[in-house]
CSV table of C-alpha atoms in Angstrom, one decimal:
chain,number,residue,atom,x,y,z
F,1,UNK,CA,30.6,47.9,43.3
F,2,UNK,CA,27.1,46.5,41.5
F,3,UNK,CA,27.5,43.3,43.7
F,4,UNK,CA,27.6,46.1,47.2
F,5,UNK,CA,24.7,48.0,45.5
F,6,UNK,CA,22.9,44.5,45.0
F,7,UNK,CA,23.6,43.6,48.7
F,8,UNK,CA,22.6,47.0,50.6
F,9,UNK,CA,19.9,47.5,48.5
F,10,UNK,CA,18.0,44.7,49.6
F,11,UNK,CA,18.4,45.2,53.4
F,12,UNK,CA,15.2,46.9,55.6
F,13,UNK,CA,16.8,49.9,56.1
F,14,UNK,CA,17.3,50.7,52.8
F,15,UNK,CA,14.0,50.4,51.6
F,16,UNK,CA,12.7,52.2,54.6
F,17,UNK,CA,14.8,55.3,53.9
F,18,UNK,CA,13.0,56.6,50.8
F,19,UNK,CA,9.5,56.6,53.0
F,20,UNK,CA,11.1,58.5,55.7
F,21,UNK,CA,12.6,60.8,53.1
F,22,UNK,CA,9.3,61.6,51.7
F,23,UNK,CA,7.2,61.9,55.5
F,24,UNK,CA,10.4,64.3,55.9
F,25,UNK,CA,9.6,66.0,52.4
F,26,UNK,CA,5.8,65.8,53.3
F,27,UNK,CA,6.0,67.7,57.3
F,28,UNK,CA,8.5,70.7,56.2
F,29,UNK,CA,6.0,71.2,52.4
F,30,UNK,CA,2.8,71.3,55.1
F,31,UNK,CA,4.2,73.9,57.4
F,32,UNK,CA,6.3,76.0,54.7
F,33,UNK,CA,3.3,76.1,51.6
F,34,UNK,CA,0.3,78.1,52.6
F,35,UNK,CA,-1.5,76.2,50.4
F,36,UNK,CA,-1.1,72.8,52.1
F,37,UNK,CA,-2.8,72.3,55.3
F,38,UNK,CA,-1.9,71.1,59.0
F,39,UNK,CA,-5.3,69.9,60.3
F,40,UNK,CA,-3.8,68.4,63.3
F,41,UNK,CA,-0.1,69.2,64.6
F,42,UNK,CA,-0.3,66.2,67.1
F,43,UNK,CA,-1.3,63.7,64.1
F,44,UNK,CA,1.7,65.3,62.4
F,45,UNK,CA,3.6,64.9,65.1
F,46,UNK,CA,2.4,61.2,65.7
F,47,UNK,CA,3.2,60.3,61.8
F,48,UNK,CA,6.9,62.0,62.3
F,49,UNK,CA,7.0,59.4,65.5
F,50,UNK,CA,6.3,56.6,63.8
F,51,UNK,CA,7.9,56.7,61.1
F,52,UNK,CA,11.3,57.5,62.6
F,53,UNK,CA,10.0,54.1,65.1
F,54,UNK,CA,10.0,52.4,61.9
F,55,UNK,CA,13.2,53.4,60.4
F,56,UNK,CA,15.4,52.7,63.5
F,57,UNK,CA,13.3,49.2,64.3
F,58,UNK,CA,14.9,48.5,60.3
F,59,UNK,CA,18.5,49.6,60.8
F,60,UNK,CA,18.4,47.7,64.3
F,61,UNK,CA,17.1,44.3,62.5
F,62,UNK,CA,19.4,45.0,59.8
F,63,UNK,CA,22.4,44.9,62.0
F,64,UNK,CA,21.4,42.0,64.0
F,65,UNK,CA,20.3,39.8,60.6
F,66,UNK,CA,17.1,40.5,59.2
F,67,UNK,CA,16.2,37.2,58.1
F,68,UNK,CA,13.0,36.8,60.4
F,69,UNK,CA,9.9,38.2,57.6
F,70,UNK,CA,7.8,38.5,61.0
F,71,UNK,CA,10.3,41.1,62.5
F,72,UNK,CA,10.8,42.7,59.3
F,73,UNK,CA,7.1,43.4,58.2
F,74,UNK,CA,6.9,45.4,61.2
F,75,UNK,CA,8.3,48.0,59.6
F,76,UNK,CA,5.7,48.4,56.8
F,77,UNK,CA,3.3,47.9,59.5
F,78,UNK,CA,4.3,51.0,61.5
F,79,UNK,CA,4.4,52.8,58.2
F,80,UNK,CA,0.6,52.3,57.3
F,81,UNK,CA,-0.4,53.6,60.7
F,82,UNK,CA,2.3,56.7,60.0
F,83,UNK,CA,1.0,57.4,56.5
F,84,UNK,CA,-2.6,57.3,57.9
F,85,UNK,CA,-1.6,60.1,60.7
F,86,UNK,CA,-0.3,62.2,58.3
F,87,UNK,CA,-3.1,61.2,55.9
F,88,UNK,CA,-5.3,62.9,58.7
F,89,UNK,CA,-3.3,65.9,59.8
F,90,UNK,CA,-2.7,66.8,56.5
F,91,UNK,CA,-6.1,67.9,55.0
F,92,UNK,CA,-7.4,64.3,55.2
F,93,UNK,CA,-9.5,63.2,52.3
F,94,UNK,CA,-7.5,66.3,50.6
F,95,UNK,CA,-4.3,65.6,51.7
F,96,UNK,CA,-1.9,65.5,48.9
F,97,UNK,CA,0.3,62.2,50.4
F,98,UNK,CA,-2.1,59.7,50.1
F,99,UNK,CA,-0.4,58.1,47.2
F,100,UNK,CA,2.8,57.8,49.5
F,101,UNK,CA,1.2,54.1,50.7
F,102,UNK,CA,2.8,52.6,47.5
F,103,UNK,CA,6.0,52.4,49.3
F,104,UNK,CA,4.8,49.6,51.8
F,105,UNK,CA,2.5,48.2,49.4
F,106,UNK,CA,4.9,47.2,47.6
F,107,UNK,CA,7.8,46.3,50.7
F,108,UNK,CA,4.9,43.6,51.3
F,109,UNK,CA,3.9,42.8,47.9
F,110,UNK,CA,7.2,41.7,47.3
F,111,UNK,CA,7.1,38.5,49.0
F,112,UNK,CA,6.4,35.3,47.2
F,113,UNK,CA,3.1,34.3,49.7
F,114,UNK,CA,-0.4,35.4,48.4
F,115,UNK,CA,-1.4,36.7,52.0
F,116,UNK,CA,1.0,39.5,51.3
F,117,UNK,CA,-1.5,40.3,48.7
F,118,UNK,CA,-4.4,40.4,51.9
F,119,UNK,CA,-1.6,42.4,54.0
F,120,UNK,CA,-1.3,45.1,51.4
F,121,UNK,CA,-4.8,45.6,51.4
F,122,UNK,CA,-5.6,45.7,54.7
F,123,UNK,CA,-2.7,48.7,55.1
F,124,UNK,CA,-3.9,50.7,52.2
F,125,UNK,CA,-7.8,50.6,54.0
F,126,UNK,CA,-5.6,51.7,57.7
F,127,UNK,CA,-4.7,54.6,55.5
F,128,UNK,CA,-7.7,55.6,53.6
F,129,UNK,CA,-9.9,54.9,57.4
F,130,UNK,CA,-7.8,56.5,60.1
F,131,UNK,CA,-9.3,60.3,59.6
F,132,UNK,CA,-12.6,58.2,60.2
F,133,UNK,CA,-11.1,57.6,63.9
F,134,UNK,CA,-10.8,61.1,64.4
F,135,UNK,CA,-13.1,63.2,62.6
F,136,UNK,CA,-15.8,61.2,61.4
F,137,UNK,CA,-17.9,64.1,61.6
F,138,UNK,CA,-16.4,66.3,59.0
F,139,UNK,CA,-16.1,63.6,56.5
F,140,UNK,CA,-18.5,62.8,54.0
F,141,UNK,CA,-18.9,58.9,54.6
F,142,UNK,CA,-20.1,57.9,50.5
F,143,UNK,CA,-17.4,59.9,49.1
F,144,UNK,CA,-14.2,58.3,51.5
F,145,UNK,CA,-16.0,55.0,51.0
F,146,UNK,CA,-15.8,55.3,47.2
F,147,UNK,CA,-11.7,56.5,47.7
F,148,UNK,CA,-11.1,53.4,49.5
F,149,UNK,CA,-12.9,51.4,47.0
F,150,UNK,CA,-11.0,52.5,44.4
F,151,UNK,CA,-7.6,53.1,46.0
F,152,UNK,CA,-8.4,49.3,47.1
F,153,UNK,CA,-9.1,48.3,43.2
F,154,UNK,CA,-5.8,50.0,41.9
F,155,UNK,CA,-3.3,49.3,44.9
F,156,UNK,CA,-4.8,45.9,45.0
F,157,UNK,CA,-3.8,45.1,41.6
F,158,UNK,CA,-0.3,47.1,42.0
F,159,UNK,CA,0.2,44.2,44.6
F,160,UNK,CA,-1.4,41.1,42.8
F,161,UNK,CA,1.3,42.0,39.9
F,162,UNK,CA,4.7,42.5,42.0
F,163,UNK,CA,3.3,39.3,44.1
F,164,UNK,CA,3.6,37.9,40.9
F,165,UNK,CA,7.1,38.9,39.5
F,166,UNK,CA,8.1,38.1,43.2
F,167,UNK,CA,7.2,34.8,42.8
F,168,UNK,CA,7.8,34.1,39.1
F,169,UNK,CA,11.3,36.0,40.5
F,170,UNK,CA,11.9,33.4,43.1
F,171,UNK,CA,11.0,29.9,41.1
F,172,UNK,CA,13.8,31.5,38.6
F,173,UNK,CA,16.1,32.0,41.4
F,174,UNK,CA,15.8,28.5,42.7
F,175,UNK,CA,16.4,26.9,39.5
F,176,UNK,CA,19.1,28.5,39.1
F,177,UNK,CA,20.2,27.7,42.2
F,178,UNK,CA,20.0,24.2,41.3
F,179,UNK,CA,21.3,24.4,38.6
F,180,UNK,CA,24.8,26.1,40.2
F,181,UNK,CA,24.6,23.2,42.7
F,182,UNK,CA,24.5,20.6,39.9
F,183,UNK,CA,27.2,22.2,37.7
F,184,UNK,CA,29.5,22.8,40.7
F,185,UNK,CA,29.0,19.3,41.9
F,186,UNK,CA,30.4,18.1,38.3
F,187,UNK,CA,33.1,20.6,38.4
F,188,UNK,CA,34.2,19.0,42.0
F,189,UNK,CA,33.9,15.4,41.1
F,190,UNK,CA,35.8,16.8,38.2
F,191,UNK,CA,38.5,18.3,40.4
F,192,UNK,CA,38.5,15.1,42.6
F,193,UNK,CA,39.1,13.3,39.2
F,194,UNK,CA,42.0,15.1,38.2
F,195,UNK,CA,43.6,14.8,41.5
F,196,UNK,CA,43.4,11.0,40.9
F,197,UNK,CA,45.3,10.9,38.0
F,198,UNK,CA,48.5,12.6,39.3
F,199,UNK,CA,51.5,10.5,39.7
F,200,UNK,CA,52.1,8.2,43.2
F,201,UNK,CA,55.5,6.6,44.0
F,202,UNK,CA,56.3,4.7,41.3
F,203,UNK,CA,58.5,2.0,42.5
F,204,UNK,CA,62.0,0.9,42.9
F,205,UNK,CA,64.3,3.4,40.6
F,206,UNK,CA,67.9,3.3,42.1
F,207,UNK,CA,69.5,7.0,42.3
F,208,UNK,CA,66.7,9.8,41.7
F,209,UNK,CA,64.1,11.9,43.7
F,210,UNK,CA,61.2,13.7,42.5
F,211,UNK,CA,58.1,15.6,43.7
F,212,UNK,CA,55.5,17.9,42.0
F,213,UNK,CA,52.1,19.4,42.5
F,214,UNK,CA,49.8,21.3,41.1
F,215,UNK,CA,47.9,24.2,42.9
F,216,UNK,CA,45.1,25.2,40.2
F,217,UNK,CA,43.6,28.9,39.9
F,218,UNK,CA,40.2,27.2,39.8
F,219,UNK,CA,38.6,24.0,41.0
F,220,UNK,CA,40.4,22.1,37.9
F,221,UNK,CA,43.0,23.8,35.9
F,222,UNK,CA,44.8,23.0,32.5
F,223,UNK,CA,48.0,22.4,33.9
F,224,UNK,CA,49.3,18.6,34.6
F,225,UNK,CA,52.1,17.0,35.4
F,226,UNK,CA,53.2,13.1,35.5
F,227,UNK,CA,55.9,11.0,35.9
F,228,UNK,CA,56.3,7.1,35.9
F,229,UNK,CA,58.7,4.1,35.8
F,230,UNK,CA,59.7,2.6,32.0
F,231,UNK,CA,62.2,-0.1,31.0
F,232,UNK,CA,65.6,0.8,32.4
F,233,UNK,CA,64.3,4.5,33.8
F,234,UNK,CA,61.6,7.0,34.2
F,235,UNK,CA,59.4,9.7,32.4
F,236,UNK,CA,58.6,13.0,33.5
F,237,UNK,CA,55.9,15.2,31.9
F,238,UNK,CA,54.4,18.6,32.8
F,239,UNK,CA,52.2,20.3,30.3
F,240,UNK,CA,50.1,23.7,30.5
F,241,UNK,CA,47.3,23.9,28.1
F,242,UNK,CA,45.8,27.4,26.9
F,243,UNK,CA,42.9,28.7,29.3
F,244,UNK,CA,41.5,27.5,32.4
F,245,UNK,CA,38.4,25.5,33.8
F,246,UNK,CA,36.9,22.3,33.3
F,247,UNK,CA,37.4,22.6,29.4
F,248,UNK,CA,41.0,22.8,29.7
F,249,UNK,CA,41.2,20.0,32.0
F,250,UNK,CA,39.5,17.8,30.0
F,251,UNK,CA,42.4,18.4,27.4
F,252,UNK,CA,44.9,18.0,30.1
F,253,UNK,CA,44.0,14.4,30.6
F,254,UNK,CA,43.5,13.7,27.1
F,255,UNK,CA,47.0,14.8,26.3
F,256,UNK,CA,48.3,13.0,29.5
F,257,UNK,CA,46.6,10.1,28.7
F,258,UNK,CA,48.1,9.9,25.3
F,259,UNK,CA,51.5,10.7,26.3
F,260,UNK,CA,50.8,7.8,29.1
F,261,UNK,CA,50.3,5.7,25.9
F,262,UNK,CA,53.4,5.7,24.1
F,263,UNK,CA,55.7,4.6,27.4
F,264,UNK,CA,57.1,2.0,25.8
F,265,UNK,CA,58.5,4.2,22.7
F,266,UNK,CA,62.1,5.0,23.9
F,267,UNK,CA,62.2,8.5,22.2
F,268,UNK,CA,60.3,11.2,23.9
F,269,UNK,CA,59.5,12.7,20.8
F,270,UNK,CA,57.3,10.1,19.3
F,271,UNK,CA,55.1,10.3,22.5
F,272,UNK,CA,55.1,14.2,21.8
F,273,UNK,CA,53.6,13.7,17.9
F,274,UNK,CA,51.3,11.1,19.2
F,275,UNK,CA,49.8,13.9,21.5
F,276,UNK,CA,49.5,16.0,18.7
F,277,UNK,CA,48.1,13.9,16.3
F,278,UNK,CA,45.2,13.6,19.2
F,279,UNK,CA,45.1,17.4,19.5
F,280,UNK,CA,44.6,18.0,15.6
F,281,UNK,CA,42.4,19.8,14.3
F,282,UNK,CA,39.8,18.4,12.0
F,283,UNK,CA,39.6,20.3,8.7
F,284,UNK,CA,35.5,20.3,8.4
F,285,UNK,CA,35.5,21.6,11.9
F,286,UNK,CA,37.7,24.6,11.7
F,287,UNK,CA,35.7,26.5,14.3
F,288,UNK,CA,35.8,24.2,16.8
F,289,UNK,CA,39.9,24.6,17.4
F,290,UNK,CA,40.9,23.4,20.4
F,291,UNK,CA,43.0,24.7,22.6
F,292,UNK,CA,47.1,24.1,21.9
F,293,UNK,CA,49.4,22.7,25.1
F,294,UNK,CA,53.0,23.9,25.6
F,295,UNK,CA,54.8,20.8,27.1
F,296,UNK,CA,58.0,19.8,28.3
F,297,UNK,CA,58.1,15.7,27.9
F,298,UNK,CA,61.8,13.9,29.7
F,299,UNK,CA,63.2,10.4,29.5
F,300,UNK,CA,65.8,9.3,32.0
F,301,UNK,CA,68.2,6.4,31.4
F,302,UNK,CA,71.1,6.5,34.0
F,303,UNK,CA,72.1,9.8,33.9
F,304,UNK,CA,71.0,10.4,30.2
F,305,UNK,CA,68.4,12.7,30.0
F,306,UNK,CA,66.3,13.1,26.8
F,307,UNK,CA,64.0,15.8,26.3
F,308,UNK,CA,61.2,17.4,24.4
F,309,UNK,CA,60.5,21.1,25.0
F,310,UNK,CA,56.9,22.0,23.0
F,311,UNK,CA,56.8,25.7,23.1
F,312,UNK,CA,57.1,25.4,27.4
F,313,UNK,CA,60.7,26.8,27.9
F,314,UNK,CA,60.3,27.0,31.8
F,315,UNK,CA,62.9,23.9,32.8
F,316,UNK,CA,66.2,24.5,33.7
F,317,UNK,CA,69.0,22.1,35.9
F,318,UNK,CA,70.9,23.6,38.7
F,319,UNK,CA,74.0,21.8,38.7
F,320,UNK,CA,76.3,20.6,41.1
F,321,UNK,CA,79.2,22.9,40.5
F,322,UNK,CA,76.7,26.0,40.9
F,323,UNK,CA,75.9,27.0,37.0
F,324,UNK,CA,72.5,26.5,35.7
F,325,UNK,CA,71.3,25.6,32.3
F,326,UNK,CA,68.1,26.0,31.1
F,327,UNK,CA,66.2,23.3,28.6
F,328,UNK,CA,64.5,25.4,26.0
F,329,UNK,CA,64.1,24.8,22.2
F,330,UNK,CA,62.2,26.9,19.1
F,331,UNK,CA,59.6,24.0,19.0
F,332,UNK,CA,56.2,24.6,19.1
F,333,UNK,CA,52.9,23.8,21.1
F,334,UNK,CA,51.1,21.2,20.5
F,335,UNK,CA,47.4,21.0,19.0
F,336,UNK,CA,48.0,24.1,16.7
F,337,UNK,CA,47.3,22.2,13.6
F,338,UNK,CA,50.7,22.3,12.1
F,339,UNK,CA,53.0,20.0,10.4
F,340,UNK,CA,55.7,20.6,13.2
F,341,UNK,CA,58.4,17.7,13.9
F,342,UNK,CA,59.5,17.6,17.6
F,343,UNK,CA,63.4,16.3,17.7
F,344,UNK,CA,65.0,15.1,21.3
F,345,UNK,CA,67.2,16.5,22.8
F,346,UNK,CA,69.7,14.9,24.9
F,347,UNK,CA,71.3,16.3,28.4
F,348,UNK,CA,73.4,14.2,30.7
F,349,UNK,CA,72.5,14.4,34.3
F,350,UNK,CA,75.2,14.3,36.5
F,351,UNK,CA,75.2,13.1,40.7
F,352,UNK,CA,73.4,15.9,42.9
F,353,UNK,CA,71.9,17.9,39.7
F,354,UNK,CA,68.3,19.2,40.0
F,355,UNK,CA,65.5,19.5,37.2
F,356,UNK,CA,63.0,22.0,37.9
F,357,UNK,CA,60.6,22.1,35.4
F,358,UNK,CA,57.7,25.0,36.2
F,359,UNK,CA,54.0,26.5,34.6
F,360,UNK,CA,54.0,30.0,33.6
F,361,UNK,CA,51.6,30.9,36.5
F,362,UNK,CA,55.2,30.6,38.4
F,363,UNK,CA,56.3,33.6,36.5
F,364,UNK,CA,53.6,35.8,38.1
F,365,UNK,CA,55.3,34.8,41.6
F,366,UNK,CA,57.8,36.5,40.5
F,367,UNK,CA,56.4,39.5,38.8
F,368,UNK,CA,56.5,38.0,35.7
F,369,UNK,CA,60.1,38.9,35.8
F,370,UNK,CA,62.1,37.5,32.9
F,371,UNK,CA,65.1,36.1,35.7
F,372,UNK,CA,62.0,33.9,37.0
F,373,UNK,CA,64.0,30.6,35.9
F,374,UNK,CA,67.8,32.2,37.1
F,375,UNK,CA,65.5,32.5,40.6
F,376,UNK,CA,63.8,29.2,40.7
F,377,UNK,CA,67.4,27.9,40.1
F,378,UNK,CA,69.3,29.6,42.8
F,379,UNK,CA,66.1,27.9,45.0
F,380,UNK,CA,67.2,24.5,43.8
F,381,UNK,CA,70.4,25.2,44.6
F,382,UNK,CA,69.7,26.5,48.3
F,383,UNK,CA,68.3,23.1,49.6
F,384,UNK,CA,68.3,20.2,46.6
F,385,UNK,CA,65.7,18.4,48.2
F,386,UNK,CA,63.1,18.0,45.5
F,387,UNK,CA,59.8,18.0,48.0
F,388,UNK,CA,61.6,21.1,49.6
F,389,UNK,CA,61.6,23.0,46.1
F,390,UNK,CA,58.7,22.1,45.2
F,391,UNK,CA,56.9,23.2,48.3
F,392,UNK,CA,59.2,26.5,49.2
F,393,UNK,CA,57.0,27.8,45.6
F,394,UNK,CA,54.0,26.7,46.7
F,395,UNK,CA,54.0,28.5,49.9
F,396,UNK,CA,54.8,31.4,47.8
F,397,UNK,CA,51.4,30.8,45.7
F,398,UNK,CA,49.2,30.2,48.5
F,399,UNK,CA,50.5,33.6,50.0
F,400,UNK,CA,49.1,35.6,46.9
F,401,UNK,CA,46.4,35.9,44.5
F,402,UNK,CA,47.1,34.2,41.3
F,403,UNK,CA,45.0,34.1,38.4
F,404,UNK,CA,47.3,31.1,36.9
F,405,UNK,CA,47.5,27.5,37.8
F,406,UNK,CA,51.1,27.1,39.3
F,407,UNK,CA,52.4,23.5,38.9
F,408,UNK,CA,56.2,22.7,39.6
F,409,UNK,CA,57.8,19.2,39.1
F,410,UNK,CA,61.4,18.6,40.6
F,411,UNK,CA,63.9,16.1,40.2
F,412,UNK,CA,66.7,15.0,41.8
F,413,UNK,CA,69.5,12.7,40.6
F,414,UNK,CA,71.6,11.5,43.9
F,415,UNK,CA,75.3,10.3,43.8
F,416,UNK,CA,75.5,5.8,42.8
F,417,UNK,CA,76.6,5.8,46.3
F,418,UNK,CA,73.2,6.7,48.3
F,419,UNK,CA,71.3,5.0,45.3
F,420,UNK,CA,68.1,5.7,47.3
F,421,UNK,CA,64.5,4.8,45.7
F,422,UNK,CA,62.4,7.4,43.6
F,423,UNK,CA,60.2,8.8,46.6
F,424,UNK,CA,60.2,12.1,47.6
F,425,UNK,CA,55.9,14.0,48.1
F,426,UNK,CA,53.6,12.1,45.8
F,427,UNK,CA,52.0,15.0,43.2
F,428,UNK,CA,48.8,16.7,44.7
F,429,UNK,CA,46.4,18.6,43.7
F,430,UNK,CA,45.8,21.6,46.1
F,431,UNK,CA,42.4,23.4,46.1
F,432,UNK,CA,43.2,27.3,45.4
């Protein structure tokens, strides 16, 4: 609602409509108060004309774009020669609405060039003059002359000090500007980084399939996901640290990198202390906590599967025969700053079983339903294809708002007898 305000606020028509209120205000006070004077219908009539020129030529140039100053300064153009009719046809230099010339002294004030300034001052004489035009005669000369002097001094320096916030206004504007362009330019160089650290084929690895991606709620996001080749087998990883944004990406990679740092340790669980060892907290910097990661970290040997569930439980395995059992432990996160000990767990994998491990942004797919994982396992089980899981919830994501990263990883282990290679979609990283 403030940002509609903001937005129609700012458009010609808008600040036309309080002047044409008050001319309005001003005509029906002149003909209905005895005590204020119609010297001239017609110049009442001419002021009523113009102004209502004025008002239409700024709802016309606001519909069509009003992004031309020349076409919009008409408008407080027309409104000097308007407020000097009415000036004239309503008791002149005793005419009550004189002070109505603010309105487009400021409309032109407003705008960052000093020759607004000359502009401004120029209308407020059209005002204070124009009775001159008509009844010269009736009007003592020294005593108008000394109105427009000092209606000159004081709306002169009305405009000289909104010039001046305009501008002071607009140098703050562009800096800030800048400054969005520079900080969004980090935060997609950031994005572009992240996407080059998610996992590619990764070789020759006789019998399994697997695909991931990541579609982030923001430009980065603190969900990641990884898998490579190690002696004998592979590793898969997918991790969700606490918030989003560039700070929790920069987290992401640290823990990936450090789980990326223990491959050759052949118990999962050692690569899952090592991460928390790099998440803990130090004890003079209490304050600065960082953020903890829930993480489910694999290792597959054959068709033994050995596991590490960190606070995550969002993996389950559809199996062959049709049941589905779900890989969840009472571990904790990671980088909470507790003496927690991460055990293994082993699982055997058998020929056409599916691992879907999933980010709790998945959950609000679903409604945040607690059957999310019994769902995402009945989809594994519909086509086993790990690219086809993985991208059957991503369509979902892309179809609806989510204020959560969504990342799914899949894995497929085929029967010995296809034996094909580890292929399937190499992970991506898809801009929400």
């Amino acid at each position: 609602m403030n940002r509609l305000l903001e937005r129609w606020s700012l458009t010609p028509l808008m600040k036309q409509a309080p002047l044409a209120l008050l001319v309005a205000m001003a005509t029906v006070l002149s003909l209905t108060i005895p005590q204020l004077t119609v010297s001239d219908e017609g110049g009442l009539f001419a002021a009523i004309t113009l102004t209502i020129v004025a008002t239409l030529w700024s709802a016309v140039i606001g519909v069509r774009g009003g992004s031309v100053p020349a076409l919009v300064n008409v408008v407080p153009a027309i409104d000097f020669l308007a407020l000097g009719m009415l000036r004239w046809s309503t008791g002149s230099s005793s005419s009550v609405f004189t002070a109505l010339v603010v309105l487009p002294v400021v409309w032109l004030a407003a705008q960052e060039g000093r020759r607004f300034i000359l502009y401004s001052a120029l209308g407020t004489a059209v005002v204070i003059l124009t009775p001159f035009l008509f009844g010269a005669g009736v009007i003592d000369p020294t005593t108008e002359f000394v109105r427009l002097g000092v209606v000159l001094v004081a709306y002169g320096t009305l405009a000289i000090v909104v010039n001046q916030l305009s501008r002071l206004h607009g140098a703050q504007l562009r800096r800030s500007r800048d400054r969005e362009a520079v900080v969004q330019a980090e935060i997609e160089r950031a994005a572009e980084i992240q996407r080059s650290l998610l996992p590619r084929s990764v070789g020759q690895v006789p019998g399994y399939r697997v695909a991931g991606t990541c579609l982030p709620a923001k430009s980065v996001g603190g969900d990641f996901l990884d898998w490579y080749e190690t002696d004998g087998g592979l590793t898969l990883t997918l991790g969700d640290v606490m918030g989003k944004g560039v700070g929790s990406a920069l987290l992401a990679a640290a823990v990936r990198a450090v789980l990326r740092s223990a491959r050759t340790e052949p118990d999962p669980a050692a690569a899952v202390h090592r991460a928390s060892q790099g998440l803990a907290i130090d004890p003079d910097r209490v304050e600065t906590t960082a953020g903890f990661t829930t993480l489910f970290h694999a290792r597959i040997d054959g068709d033994v599967l050995r596991w590490v569930d960190a606070g995550h439980g969002l993996t389950v395995i559809a199996r062959r025969d049709g049941s589905a059992e779900r890989l969840a432990s009472s571990h904790l996160p990671i980088g909470l700053g507790l003496d927690e000990v991460w055990t293994a767990t082993e699982t055997r994998l058998g020929p056409d079983d599916v691992l879907v491990c999933i980010s709790d942004g998945v959950l609000d797919l679903f409604g945040g339903e607690l059957d999310t994982i019994d769902r995402v396992a009945a989809i594994a089980r519909e086509d086993t294809s790990p690219g086809a899981i993985v991208e059957r919830l991503i369509a979902l994501a892309r179809s609806m708002d989510h204020d959560d990263d969504v990342t799914v990883v899949a894995l497929r282990r085929d029967a010995v007898a296809a034996a094909p290679a580890l292929t399937g979609a190499p992970g991506q990283l898809v801009g929400a």
